[in-house]
Amino acid sequence: NEIVIFARVDPSDKVWIISLLKQKGEIVAITGDGVNDAPALKKADIGIAMGVRGSDVTREVADIVLLDDNFASIVKAIEEGRRVYDNIKKFTYYLLSTNLAEILIIFFALIVGLKLKWQAMLPLLPLQILWINLVSDGIIAITISKSHAEKSIMRRKPEKGAILTPRALAVLTGIAAYITIIILFFFAKNINNPIKAQTIAFTMLVLFEGFNAFNFSSFTEPAHKRKRNYMLILAVLFTFLMQIAIIYLGPLQKAFNTTALPLKELAAIGIISISILAIGELFKLRLSQKEKII
């Protein structure tokens, strides 16, 4: 733990040092160029061979070949790897939170409906669910996966363990529960007009998911501090415009079984839906730069 540099070590000593580090739970990367480095490159979690002055043996044994022999390239690769890993988490968390909300909405609507003796009806129809999953969720989730690296990405410690931690699951469940409670409240409020109730639930879920996407474009940085993801902004705008077309254009109304909503109600739905983003931004503002929500 205290020794920083080992000089003039034998090939066997390199393997021994790597073994000790791995026993301590560290992920070990090692660079090498000569034949005597081959055992160490093979023993390490990630063996990096020099591409210019490295021997054929080290290049064959290594996991990565550094084509320019520049150690700065390793740092850039780590940064890009962390960005990709973060985006996998953002993509996964976003889809889990939104799909869990859909499941909870349908499940509790049926349970509460049976208890209150509502007429048999779903808050979301199959075609509406298909639209949300394939178009709304799909397009937005893909653009989330293209998010820029966060400013603190190289100041963080290496991450170990599963992506779905208990803390992450708690946050995702909380988001899904919040969306579910609000949508079911407005669905129940308009239950006497089934088509309107379904249109409100459908529209509100699409808007909630659109605004919620901005929560997952960064785990730590509030909107005014992070680099803009214009693909995400365009995807959300496209989804919102398509949703407006679905509830106001005749042919789409028939296809999706929706009805036109008064502009005041549509504006109210938009204001209520944006609350999910406001809550996320408040959490991020309270966090320090080094902390993460998930």
PDB file of C-alpha atoms in Angstrom:
ATOM      1  CA  ASN A   1       0.000   0.000   0.000  1.00  0.00           C
ATOM      2  CA  GLU A   2       2.852   2.403   0.692  1.00  0.00           C
ATOM      3  CA  ILE A   3       5.406   1.511  -1.993  1.00  0.00           C
ATOM      4  CA  VAL A   4       4.831   3.506  -5.191  1.00  0.00           C
ATOM      5  CA  ILE A   5       7.714   2.377  -7.435  1.00  0.00           C
ATOM      6  CA  PHE A   6       9.416  -1.006  -7.865  1.00  0.00           C
ATOM      7  CA  ALA A   7      12.663  -0.877  -9.865  1.00  0.00           C
ATOM      8  CA  ARG A   8      14.741  -3.614 -11.518  1.00  0.00           C
ATOM      9  CA  VAL A   9      12.184  -6.351 -10.837  1.00  0.00           C
ATOM     10  CA  ASP A  10      12.340  -9.808 -12.385  1.00  0.00           C
ATOM     11  CA  PRO A  11       9.477 -11.131 -14.578  1.00  0.00           C
ATOM     12  CA  SER A  12       8.406 -13.410 -11.717  1.00  0.00           C
ATOM     13  CA  ASP A  13       8.288 -10.413  -9.346  1.00  0.00           C
ATOM     14  CA  LYS A  14       5.918  -8.598 -11.729  1.00  0.00           C
ATOM     15  CA  VAL A  15       3.559 -11.572 -11.684  1.00  0.00           C
ATOM     16  CA  TRP A  16       3.812 -11.726  -7.872  1.00  0.00           C
ATOM     17  CA  ILE A  17       2.983  -8.004  -7.494  1.00  0.00           C
ATOM     18  CA  ILE A  18      -0.006  -8.372  -9.831  1.00  0.00           C
ATOM     19  CA  SER A  19      -1.234 -11.407  -7.845  1.00  0.00           C
ATOM     20  CA  LEU A  20      -1.066  -9.461  -4.572  1.00  0.00           C
ATOM     21  CA  LEU A  21      -2.966  -6.516  -6.039  1.00  0.00           C
ATOM     22  CA  LYS A  22      -5.671  -8.833  -7.393  1.00  0.00           C
ATOM     23  CA  GLN A  23      -5.962 -10.552  -4.009  1.00  0.00           C
ATOM     24  CA  LYS A  24      -6.701  -7.128  -2.540  1.00  0.00           C
ATOM     25  CA  GLY A  25      -9.637  -6.794  -4.939  1.00  0.00           C
ATOM     26  CA  GLU A  26      -7.950  -4.385  -7.349  1.00  0.00           C
ATOM     27  CA  ILE A  27      -8.444  -4.450 -11.113  1.00  0.00           C
ATOM     28  CA  VAL A  28      -4.928  -4.485 -12.550  1.00  0.00           C
ATOM     29  CA  ALA A  29      -3.745  -3.198 -15.922  1.00  0.00           C
ATOM     30  CA  ILE A  30      -0.097  -3.494 -16.956  1.00  0.00           C
ATOM     31  CA  THR A  31       1.893  -2.251 -19.930  1.00  0.00           C
ATOM     32  CA  GLY A  32       4.855  -4.022 -21.468  1.00  0.00           C
ATOM     33  CA  ASP A  33       6.952  -4.289 -24.615  1.00  0.00           C
ATOM     34  CA  GLY A  34       9.449  -7.107 -24.142  1.00  0.00           C
ATOM     35  CA  VAL A  35       9.195 -10.898 -24.132  1.00  0.00           C
ATOM     36  CA  ASN A  36       9.865 -10.910 -20.372  1.00  0.00           C
ATOM     37  CA  ASP A  37       6.661  -8.876 -19.849  1.00  0.00           C
ATOM     38  CA  ALA A  38       4.442 -11.575 -21.414  1.00  0.00           C
ATOM     39  CA  PRO A  39       3.705 -13.524 -18.165  1.00  0.00           C
ATOM     40  CA  ALA A  40       2.695 -10.302 -16.387  1.00  0.00           C
ATOM     41  CA  LEU A  41       0.497  -9.177 -19.297  1.00  0.00           C
ATOM     42  CA  LYS A  42      -1.274 -12.531 -19.222  1.00  0.00           C
ATOM     43  CA  LYS A  43      -1.732 -12.467 -15.428  1.00  0.00           C
ATOM     44  CA  ALA A  44      -3.182  -8.930 -15.293  1.00  0.00           C
ATOM     45  CA  ASP A  45      -6.867  -8.229 -15.798  1.00  0.00           C
ATOM     46  CA  ILE A  46      -5.915  -6.026 -18.744  1.00  0.00           C
ATOM     47  CA  GLY A  47      -2.594  -6.485 -20.530  1.00  0.00           C
ATOM     48  CA  ILE A  48      -1.524  -3.551 -22.707  1.00  0.00           C
ATOM     49  CA  ALA A  49       1.263  -4.124 -25.235  1.00  0.00           C
ATOM     50  CA  MET A  50       3.203  -1.448 -27.068  1.00  0.00           C
ATOM     51  CA  GLY A  51       2.294  -1.549 -30.749  1.00  0.00           C
ATOM     52  CA  VAL A  52       5.360   0.256 -32.127  1.00  0.00           C
ATOM     53  CA  ARG A  53       8.267  -1.070 -30.113  1.00  0.00           C
ATOM     54  CA  GLY A  54       6.543  -4.105 -28.570  1.00  0.00           C
ATOM     55  CA  SER A  55       7.547  -7.671 -29.431  1.00  0.00           C
ATOM     56  CA  ASP A  56       5.300 -10.064 -31.326  1.00  0.00           C
ATOM     57  CA  VAL A  57       4.916 -12.196 -28.192  1.00  0.00           C
ATOM     58  CA  THR A  58       3.605  -9.331 -26.027  1.00  0.00           C
ATOM     59  CA  ARG A  59       1.199  -8.218 -28.746  1.00  0.00           C
ATOM     60  CA  GLU A  60      -0.251 -11.725 -29.007  1.00  0.00           C
ATOM     61  CA  VAL A  61      -0.636 -12.148 -25.243  1.00  0.00           C
ATOM     62  CA  ALA A  62      -2.075  -8.667 -24.581  1.00  0.00           C
ATOM     63  CA  ASP A  63      -5.743  -7.741 -24.396  1.00  0.00           C
ATOM     64  CA  ILE A  64      -5.050  -4.302 -25.873  1.00  0.00           C
ATOM     65  CA  VAL A  65      -2.328  -3.114 -28.264  1.00  0.00           C
ATOM     66  CA  LEU A  66      -1.401   0.557 -27.913  1.00  0.00           C
ATOM     67  CA  LEU A  67      -0.826   1.585 -31.536  1.00  0.00           C
ATOM     68  CA  ASP A  68       0.841   4.937 -30.808  1.00  0.00           C
ATOM     69  CA  ASP A  69       2.791   3.850 -27.667  1.00  0.00           C
ATOM     70  CA  ASN A  70       1.404   6.984 -25.956  1.00  0.00           C
ATOM     71  CA  PHE A  71       0.274   6.497 -22.368  1.00  0.00           C
ATOM     72  CA  ALA A  72      -2.151   9.426 -22.738  1.00  0.00           C
ATOM     73  CA  SER A  73      -4.136   7.191 -25.100  1.00  0.00           C
ATOM     74  CA  ILE A  74      -4.812   4.847 -22.166  1.00  0.00           C
ATOM     75  CA  VAL A  75      -6.354   7.720 -20.198  1.00  0.00           C
ATOM     76  CA  LYS A  76      -8.547   8.652 -23.168  1.00  0.00           C
ATOM     77  CA  ALA A  77      -9.624   5.037 -23.538  1.00  0.00           C
ATOM     78  CA  ILE A  78     -10.553   4.834 -19.842  1.00  0.00           C
ATOM     79  CA  GLU A  79     -12.595   8.034 -20.155  1.00  0.00           C
ATOM     80  CA  GLU A  80     -14.431   6.694 -23.189  1.00  0.00           C
ATOM     81  CA  GLY A  81     -15.013   3.368 -21.424  1.00  0.00           C
ATOM     82  CA  ARG A  82     -16.495   5.147 -18.424  1.00  0.00           C
ATOM     83  CA  ARG A  83     -18.736   7.227 -20.710  1.00  0.00           C
ATOM     84  CA  VAL A  84     -20.020   4.081 -22.414  1.00  0.00           C
ATOM     85  CA  TYR A  85     -20.561   2.364 -19.047  1.00  0.00           C
ATOM     86  CA  ASP A  86     -22.457   5.400 -17.708  1.00  0.00           C
ATOM     87  CA  ASN A  87     -24.631   5.489 -20.820  1.00  0.00           C
ATOM     88  CA  ILE A  88     -25.454   1.797 -20.456  1.00  0.00           C
ATOM     89  CA  LYS A  89     -26.614   2.557 -16.916  1.00  0.00           C
ATOM     90  CA  LYS A  90     -28.611   5.609 -18.049  1.00  0.00           C
ATOM     91  CA  PHE A  91     -30.258   3.605 -20.841  1.00  0.00           C
ATOM     92  CA  THR A  92     -31.078   0.707 -18.496  1.00  0.00           C
ATOM     93  CA  TYR A  93     -32.349   2.853 -15.625  1.00  0.00           C
ATOM     94  CA  TYR A  94     -34.539   4.967 -17.889  1.00  0.00           C
ATOM     95  CA  LEU A  95     -36.212   1.955 -19.522  1.00  0.00           C
ATOM     96  CA  LEU A  96     -36.698   0.162 -16.192  1.00  0.00           C
ATOM     97  CA  SER A  97     -38.284   3.200 -14.518  1.00  0.00           C
ATOM     98  CA  THR A  98     -40.700   3.844 -17.397  1.00  0.00           C
ATOM     99  CA  ASN A  99     -41.651   0.208 -18.033  1.00  0.00           C
ATOM    100  CA  LEU A 100     -42.135  -0.425 -14.327  1.00  0.00           C
ATOM    101  CA  ALA A 101     -44.517   2.553 -14.258  1.00  0.00           C
ATOM    102  CA  GLU A 102     -46.536   1.043 -17.127  1.00  0.00           C
ATOM    103  CA  ILE A 103     -46.820  -2.288 -15.290  1.00  0.00           C
ATOM    104  CA  LEU A 104     -47.852  -0.633 -12.016  1.00  0.00           C
ATOM    105  CA  ILE A 105     -50.436   1.587 -13.719  1.00  0.00           C
ATOM    106  CA  ILE A 106     -52.197  -1.352 -15.380  1.00  0.00           C
ATOM    107  CA  PHE A 107     -51.882  -3.637 -12.343  1.00  0.00           C
ATOM    108  CA  PHE A 108     -53.254  -1.191  -9.778  1.00  0.00           C
ATOM    109  CA  ALA A 109     -55.949   0.107 -12.139  1.00  0.00           C
ATOM    110  CA  LEU A 110     -57.298  -3.434 -12.417  1.00  0.00           C
ATOM    111  CA  ILE A 111     -57.022  -4.107  -8.658  1.00  0.00           C
ATOM    112  CA  VAL A 112     -58.625  -0.792  -7.647  1.00  0.00           C
ATOM    113  CA  GLY A 113     -61.210  -1.117 -10.428  1.00  0.00           C
ATOM    114  CA  LEU A 114     -62.366  -4.477  -9.127  1.00  0.00           C
ATOM    115  CA  LYS A 115     -62.529  -3.111  -5.589  1.00  0.00           C
ATOM    116  CA  LEU A 116     -64.589  -0.060  -6.584  1.00  0.00           C
ATOM    117  CA  LYS A 117     -66.637  -2.026  -9.132  1.00  0.00           C
ATOM    118  CA  TRP A 118     -65.541   0.079 -12.118  1.00  0.00           C
ATOM    119  CA  GLN A 119     -66.505  -1.139 -15.545  1.00  0.00           C
ATOM    120  CA  ALA A 120     -63.836  -3.448 -16.939  1.00  0.00           C
ATOM    121  CA  MET A 121     -61.322  -1.210 -18.728  1.00  0.00           C
ATOM    122  CA  LEU A 122     -57.609  -0.659 -18.961  1.00  0.00           C
ATOM    123  CA  PRO A 123     -55.961   2.739 -18.501  1.00  0.00           C
ATOM    124  CA  LEU A 124     -53.755   1.942 -21.527  1.00  0.00           C
ATOM    125  CA  LEU A 125     -54.798  -0.006 -24.615  1.00  0.00           C
ATOM    126  CA  PRO A 126     -52.454  -2.546 -26.291  1.00  0.00           C
ATOM    127  CA  LEU A 127     -51.749  -0.271 -29.289  1.00  0.00           C
ATOM    128  CA  GLN A 128     -51.003   2.641 -26.960  1.00  0.00           C
ATOM    129  CA  ILE A 129     -48.556   0.513 -24.960  1.00  0.00           C
ATOM    130  CA  LEU A 130     -46.924  -0.638 -28.195  1.00  0.00           C
ATOM    131  CA  TRP A 131     -46.570   2.992 -29.322  1.00  0.00           C
ATOM    132  CA  ILE A 132     -44.972   3.985 -26.004  1.00  0.00           C
ATOM    133  CA  ASN A 133     -42.523   1.060 -26.007  1.00  0.00           C
ATOM    134  CA  LEU A 134     -41.466   1.137 -29.652  1.00  0.00           C
ATOM    135  CA  VAL A 135     -41.612   4.842 -30.487  1.00  0.00           C
ATOM    136  CA  SER A 136     -41.596   6.939 -27.306  1.00  0.00           C
ATOM    137  CA  ASP A 137     -39.340   4.759 -25.119  1.00  0.00           C
ATOM    138  CA  GLY A 138     -37.265   3.403 -28.000  1.00  0.00           C
ATOM    139  CA  ILE A 139     -36.253   6.648 -29.695  1.00  0.00           C
ATOM    140  CA  ILE A 140     -35.636   8.512 -26.452  1.00  0.00           C
ATOM    141  CA  ALA A 141     -33.645   5.653 -24.883  1.00  0.00           C
ATOM    142  CA  ILE A 142     -31.349   5.452 -27.924  1.00  0.00           C
ATOM    143  CA  THR A 143     -30.546   9.178 -27.689  1.00  0.00           C
ATOM    144  CA  ILE A 144     -29.838   8.821 -23.949  1.00  0.00           C
ATOM    145  CA  SER A 145     -27.203   6.218 -24.853  1.00  0.00           C
ATOM    146  CA  LYS A 146     -25.419   8.964 -26.849  1.00  0.00           C
ATOM    147  CA  SER A 147     -25.024  11.280 -23.836  1.00  0.00           C
ATOM    148  CA  HIS A 148     -21.761  13.211 -23.383  1.00  0.00           C
ATOM    149  CA  ALA A 149     -19.272  12.303 -20.663  1.00  0.00           C
ATOM    150  CA  GLU A 150     -19.869  14.049 -17.347  1.00  0.00           C
ATOM    151  CA  LYS A 151     -17.312  16.590 -16.171  1.00  0.00           C
ATOM    152  CA  SER A 152     -16.405  14.578 -13.061  1.00  0.00           C
ATOM    153  CA  ILE A 153     -16.032  11.288 -14.919  1.00  0.00           C
ATOM    154  CA  MET A 154     -12.242  10.992 -14.413  1.00  0.00           C
ATOM    155  CA  ARG A 155     -12.348  12.155 -10.798  1.00  0.00           C
ATOM    156  CA  ARG A 156     -14.463   9.205  -9.737  1.00  0.00           C
ATOM    157  CA  LYS A 157     -13.097   5.988  -8.270  1.00  0.00           C
ATOM    158  CA  PRO A 158     -13.394   2.871 -10.444  1.00  0.00           C
ATOM    159  CA  GLU A 159     -16.793   1.213 -10.027  1.00  0.00           C
ATOM    160  CA  LYS A 160     -17.212  -2.412  -9.041  1.00  0.00           C
ATOM    161  CA  GLY A 161     -20.257  -4.583  -8.649  1.00  0.00           C
ATOM    162  CA  ALA A 162     -23.647  -4.875 -10.300  1.00  0.00           C
ATOM    163  CA  ILE A 163     -25.333  -2.067 -12.218  1.00  0.00           C
ATOM    164  CA  LEU A 164     -28.625  -2.611 -10.379  1.00  0.00           C
ATOM    165  CA  THR A 165     -27.669  -1.773  -6.803  1.00  0.00           C
ATOM    166  CA  PRO A 166     -30.284  -1.632  -3.986  1.00  0.00           C
ATOM    167  CA  ARG A 167     -30.006   2.164  -4.083  1.00  0.00           C
ATOM    168  CA  ALA A 168     -30.636   2.231  -7.822  1.00  0.00           C
ATOM    169  CA  LEU A 169     -33.656  -0.056  -7.512  1.00  0.00           C
ATOM    170  CA  ALA A 170     -35.078   2.137  -4.733  1.00  0.00           C
ATOM    171  CA  VAL A 171     -34.749   5.279  -6.888  1.00  0.00           C
ATOM    172  CA  LEU A 172     -36.266   3.595  -9.947  1.00  0.00           C
ATOM    173  CA  THR A 173     -39.166   2.208  -7.911  1.00  0.00           C
ATOM    174  CA  GLY A 174     -39.770   5.642  -6.388  1.00  0.00           C
ATOM    175  CA  ILE A 175     -39.915   7.276  -9.837  1.00  0.00           C
ATOM    176  CA  ALA A 176     -42.295   4.597 -11.150  1.00  0.00           C
ATOM    177  CA  ALA A 177     -44.522   4.890  -8.056  1.00  0.00           C
ATOM    178  CA  TYR A 178     -44.711   8.695  -8.389  1.00  0.00           C
ATOM    179  CA  ILE A 179     -45.770   8.446 -12.049  1.00  0.00           C
ATOM    180  CA  THR A 180     -48.264   5.671 -11.246  1.00  0.00           C
ATOM    181  CA  ILE A 181     -50.004   7.512  -8.409  1.00  0.00           C
ATOM    182  CA  ILE A 182     -50.514  10.723 -10.396  1.00  0.00           C
ATOM    183  CA  ILE A 183     -51.729   9.004 -13.575  1.00  0.00           C
ATOM    184  CA  LEU A 184     -54.154   6.728 -11.690  1.00  0.00           C
ATOM    185  CA  PHE A 185     -55.543   9.755  -9.822  1.00  0.00           C
ATOM    186  CA  PHE A 186     -56.419  11.552 -13.072  1.00  0.00           C
ATOM    187  CA  PHE A 187     -57.605   8.324 -14.673  1.00  0.00           C
ATOM    188  CA  ALA A 188     -60.006   7.694 -11.770  1.00  0.00           C
ATOM    189  CA  LYS A 189     -61.151  11.326 -11.834  1.00  0.00           C
ATOM    190  CA  ASN A 190     -62.373  10.897 -15.424  1.00  0.00           C
ATOM    191  CA  ILE A 191     -63.538   7.290 -15.166  1.00  0.00           C
ATOM    192  CA  ASN A 192     -67.099   8.237 -16.185  1.00  0.00           C
ATOM    193  CA  ASN A 193     -65.731   9.147 -19.640  1.00  0.00           C
ATOM    194  CA  PRO A 194     -63.663   6.060 -20.548  1.00  0.00           C
ATOM    195  CA  ILE A 195     -62.100   7.352 -23.789  1.00  0.00           C
ATOM    196  CA  LYS A 196     -61.109  10.649 -22.150  1.00  0.00           C
ATOM    197  CA  ALA A 197     -59.703   8.818 -19.098  1.00  0.00           C
ATOM    198  CA  GLN A 198     -57.566   6.583 -21.327  1.00  0.00           C
ATOM    199  CA  THR A 199     -56.419   9.553 -23.432  1.00  0.00           C
ATOM    200  CA  ILE A 200     -55.342  11.440 -20.314  1.00  0.00           C
ATOM    201  CA  ALA A 201     -53.471   8.399 -18.928  1.00  0.00           C
ATOM    202  CA  PHE A 202     -51.828   7.747 -22.308  1.00  0.00           C
ATOM    203  CA  THR A 203     -50.800  11.380 -22.878  1.00  0.00           C
ATOM    204  CA  MET A 204     -49.623  11.928 -19.325  1.00  0.00           C
ATOM    205  CA  LEU A 205     -47.434   8.810 -19.430  1.00  0.00           C
ATOM    206  CA  VAL A 206     -45.785   9.912 -22.705  1.00  0.00           C
ATOM    207  CA  LEU A 207     -45.078  13.383 -21.268  1.00  0.00           C
ATOM    208  CA  PHE A 208     -43.816  11.963 -17.968  1.00  0.00           C
ATOM    209  CA  GLU A 209     -41.421   9.666 -19.822  1.00  0.00           C
ATOM    210  CA  GLY A 210     -40.190  12.507 -22.037  1.00  0.00           C
ATOM    211  CA  PHE A 211     -39.377  14.786 -19.104  1.00  0.00           C
ATOM    212  CA  ASN A 212     -38.004  11.882 -17.073  1.00  0.00           C
ATOM    213  CA  ALA A 213     -35.475  11.219 -19.844  1.00  0.00           C
ATOM    214  CA  PHE A 214     -33.643  14.445 -18.935  1.00  0.00           C
ATOM    215  CA  ASN A 215     -33.178  13.121 -15.393  1.00  0.00           C
ATOM    216  CA  PHE A 216     -31.184  10.210 -16.816  1.00  0.00           C
ATOM    217  CA  SER A 217     -29.067  12.217 -19.252  1.00  0.00           C
ATOM    218  CA  SER A 218     -26.793  12.940 -16.264  1.00  0.00           C
ATOM    219  CA  PHE A 219     -26.574  11.414 -12.789  1.00  0.00           C
ATOM    220  CA  THR A 220     -24.931  14.398 -11.074  1.00  0.00           C
ATOM    221  CA  GLU A 221     -25.041  17.537 -13.193  1.00  0.00           C
ATOM    222  CA  PRO A 222     -28.160  19.741 -13.265  1.00  0.00           C
ATOM    223  CA  ALA A 223     -29.476  20.756 -16.686  1.00  0.00           C
ATOM    224  CA  HIS A 224     -27.899  24.223 -16.729  1.00  0.00           C
ATOM    225  CA  LYS A 225     -24.399  22.823 -16.089  1.00  0.00           C
ATOM    226  CA  ARG A 226     -24.181  19.818 -18.401  1.00  0.00           C
ATOM    227  CA  LYS A 227     -23.399  19.701 -22.094  1.00  0.00           C
ATOM    228  CA  ARG A 228     -26.570  19.644 -24.194  1.00  0.00           C
ATOM    229  CA  ASN A 229     -27.655  16.378 -25.788  1.00  0.00           C
ATOM    230  CA  TYR A 230     -29.448  17.834 -28.818  1.00  0.00           C
ATOM    231  CA  MET A 231     -30.408  14.376 -30.085  1.00  0.00           C
ATOM    232  CA  LEU A 232     -32.319  13.781 -26.850  1.00  0.00           C
ATOM    233  CA  ILE A 233     -34.023  17.189 -27.036  1.00  0.00           C
ATOM    234  CA  LEU A 234     -35.137  16.536 -30.619  1.00  0.00           C
ATOM    235  CA  ALA A 235     -36.351  13.021 -29.743  1.00  0.00           C
ATOM    236  CA  VAL A 236     -38.478  14.323 -26.862  1.00  0.00           C
ATOM    237  CA  LEU A 237     -39.918  17.138 -29.017  1.00  0.00           C
ATOM    238  CA  PHE A 238     -40.714  14.665 -31.802  1.00  0.00           C
ATOM    239  CA  THR A 239     -42.467  12.341 -29.335  1.00  0.00           C
ATOM    240  CA  PHE A 240     -44.512  15.199 -27.867  1.00  0.00           C
ATOM    241  CA  LEU A 241     -45.558  16.459 -31.309  1.00  0.00           C
ATOM    242  CA  MET A 242     -46.577  12.952 -32.380  1.00  0.00           C
ATOM    243  CA  GLN A 243     -48.610  12.581 -29.194  1.00  0.00           C
ATOM    244  CA  ILE A 244     -50.447  15.851 -29.923  1.00  0.00           C
ATOM    245  CA  ALA A 245     -51.192  14.538 -33.423  1.00  0.00           C
ATOM    246  CA  ILE A 246     -52.544  11.285 -31.967  1.00  0.00           C
ATOM    247  CA  ILE A 247     -55.072  13.060 -29.756  1.00  0.00           C
ATOM    248  CA  TYR A 248     -56.146  15.781 -32.233  1.00  0.00           C
ATOM    249  CA  LEU A 249     -56.012  14.275 -35.749  1.00  0.00           C
ATOM    250  CA  GLY A 250     -59.071  12.230 -36.767  1.00  0.00           C
ATOM    251  CA  PRO A 251     -57.433   9.191 -38.417  1.00  0.00           C
ATOM    252  CA  LEU A 252     -54.937   8.821 -35.541  1.00  0.00           C
ATOM    253  CA  GLN A 253     -57.733   9.270 -32.994  1.00  0.00           C
ATOM    254  CA  LYS A 254     -59.535   6.281 -34.490  1.00  0.00           C
ATOM    255  CA  ALA A 255     -56.373   4.177 -34.664  1.00  0.00           C
ATOM    256  CA  PHE A 256     -55.340   4.836 -31.045  1.00  0.00           C
ATOM    257  CA  ASN A 257     -58.866   5.246 -29.612  1.00  0.00           C
ATOM    258  CA  THR A 258     -58.209   8.759 -28.259  1.00  0.00           C
ATOM    259  CA  THR A 259     -60.236  11.948 -28.038  1.00  0.00           C
ATOM    260  CA  ALA A 260     -59.318  15.630 -28.258  1.00  0.00           C
ATOM    261  CA  LEU A 261     -58.541  17.208 -24.891  1.00  0.00           C
ATOM    262  CA  PRO A 262     -59.310  20.854 -24.073  1.00  0.00           C
ATOM    263  CA  LEU A 263     -56.154  22.972 -24.317  1.00  0.00           C
ATOM    264  CA  LYS A 264     -56.416  23.888 -20.629  1.00  0.00           C
ATOM    265  CA  GLU A 265     -56.370  20.211 -19.650  1.00  0.00           C
ATOM    266  CA  LEU A 266     -53.468  19.505 -21.989  1.00  0.00           C
ATOM    267  CA  ALA A 267     -51.515  22.409 -20.472  1.00  0.00           C
ATOM    268  CA  ALA A 268     -52.298  21.132 -16.966  1.00  0.00           C
ATOM    269  CA  ILE A 269     -51.069  17.646 -17.929  1.00  0.00           C
ATOM    270  CA  GLY A 270     -47.832  19.196 -19.250  1.00  0.00           C
ATOM    271  CA  ILE A 271     -47.250  21.203 -16.054  1.00  0.00           C
ATOM    272  CA  ILE A 272     -47.902  18.184 -13.842  1.00  0.00           C
ATOM    273  CA  SER A 273     -45.657  15.957 -15.969  1.00  0.00           C
ATOM    274  CA  ILE A 274     -42.710  18.360 -15.838  1.00  0.00           C
ATOM    275  CA  SER A 275     -42.724  17.973 -12.037  1.00  0.00           C
ATOM    276  CA  ILE A 276     -40.711  14.739 -12.442  1.00  0.00           C
ATOM    277  CA  LEU A 277     -37.892  16.764 -14.006  1.00  0.00           C
ATOM    278  CA  ALA A 278     -38.143  19.508 -11.375  1.00  0.00           C
ATOM    279  CA  ILE A 279     -37.757  16.932  -8.583  1.00  0.00           C
ATOM    280  CA  GLY A 280     -34.728  15.382 -10.291  1.00  0.00           C
ATOM    281  CA  GLU A 281     -33.083  18.780 -10.745  1.00  0.00           C
ATOM    282  CA  LEU A 282     -33.603  19.676  -7.077  1.00  0.00           C
ATOM    283  CA  PHE A 283     -31.907  16.436  -6.004  1.00  0.00           C
ATOM    284  CA  LYS A 284     -28.925  17.113  -8.261  1.00  0.00           C
ATOM    285  CA  LEU A 285     -28.550  20.677  -7.017  1.00  0.00           C
ATOM    286  CA  ARG A 286     -28.261  19.371  -3.469  1.00  0.00           C
ATOM    287  CA  LEU A 287     -25.572  16.876  -4.320  1.00  0.00           C
ATOM    288  CA  SER A 288     -21.885  17.686  -4.293  1.00  0.00           C
ATOM    289  CA  GLN A 289     -19.865  17.247  -7.496  1.00  0.00           C
ATOM    290  CA  LYS A 290     -18.363  13.983  -6.268  1.00  0.00           C
ATOM    291  CA  GLU A 291     -21.603  12.289  -5.313  1.00  0.00           C
ATOM    292  CA  LYS A 292     -23.976  10.374  -7.527  1.00  0.00           C
ATOM    293  CA  ILE A 293     -27.715   9.867  -7.246  1.00  0.00           C
ATOM    294  CA  ILE A 294     -27.400   6.235  -8.270  1.00  0.00           C
TER     295      ILE A 294
END
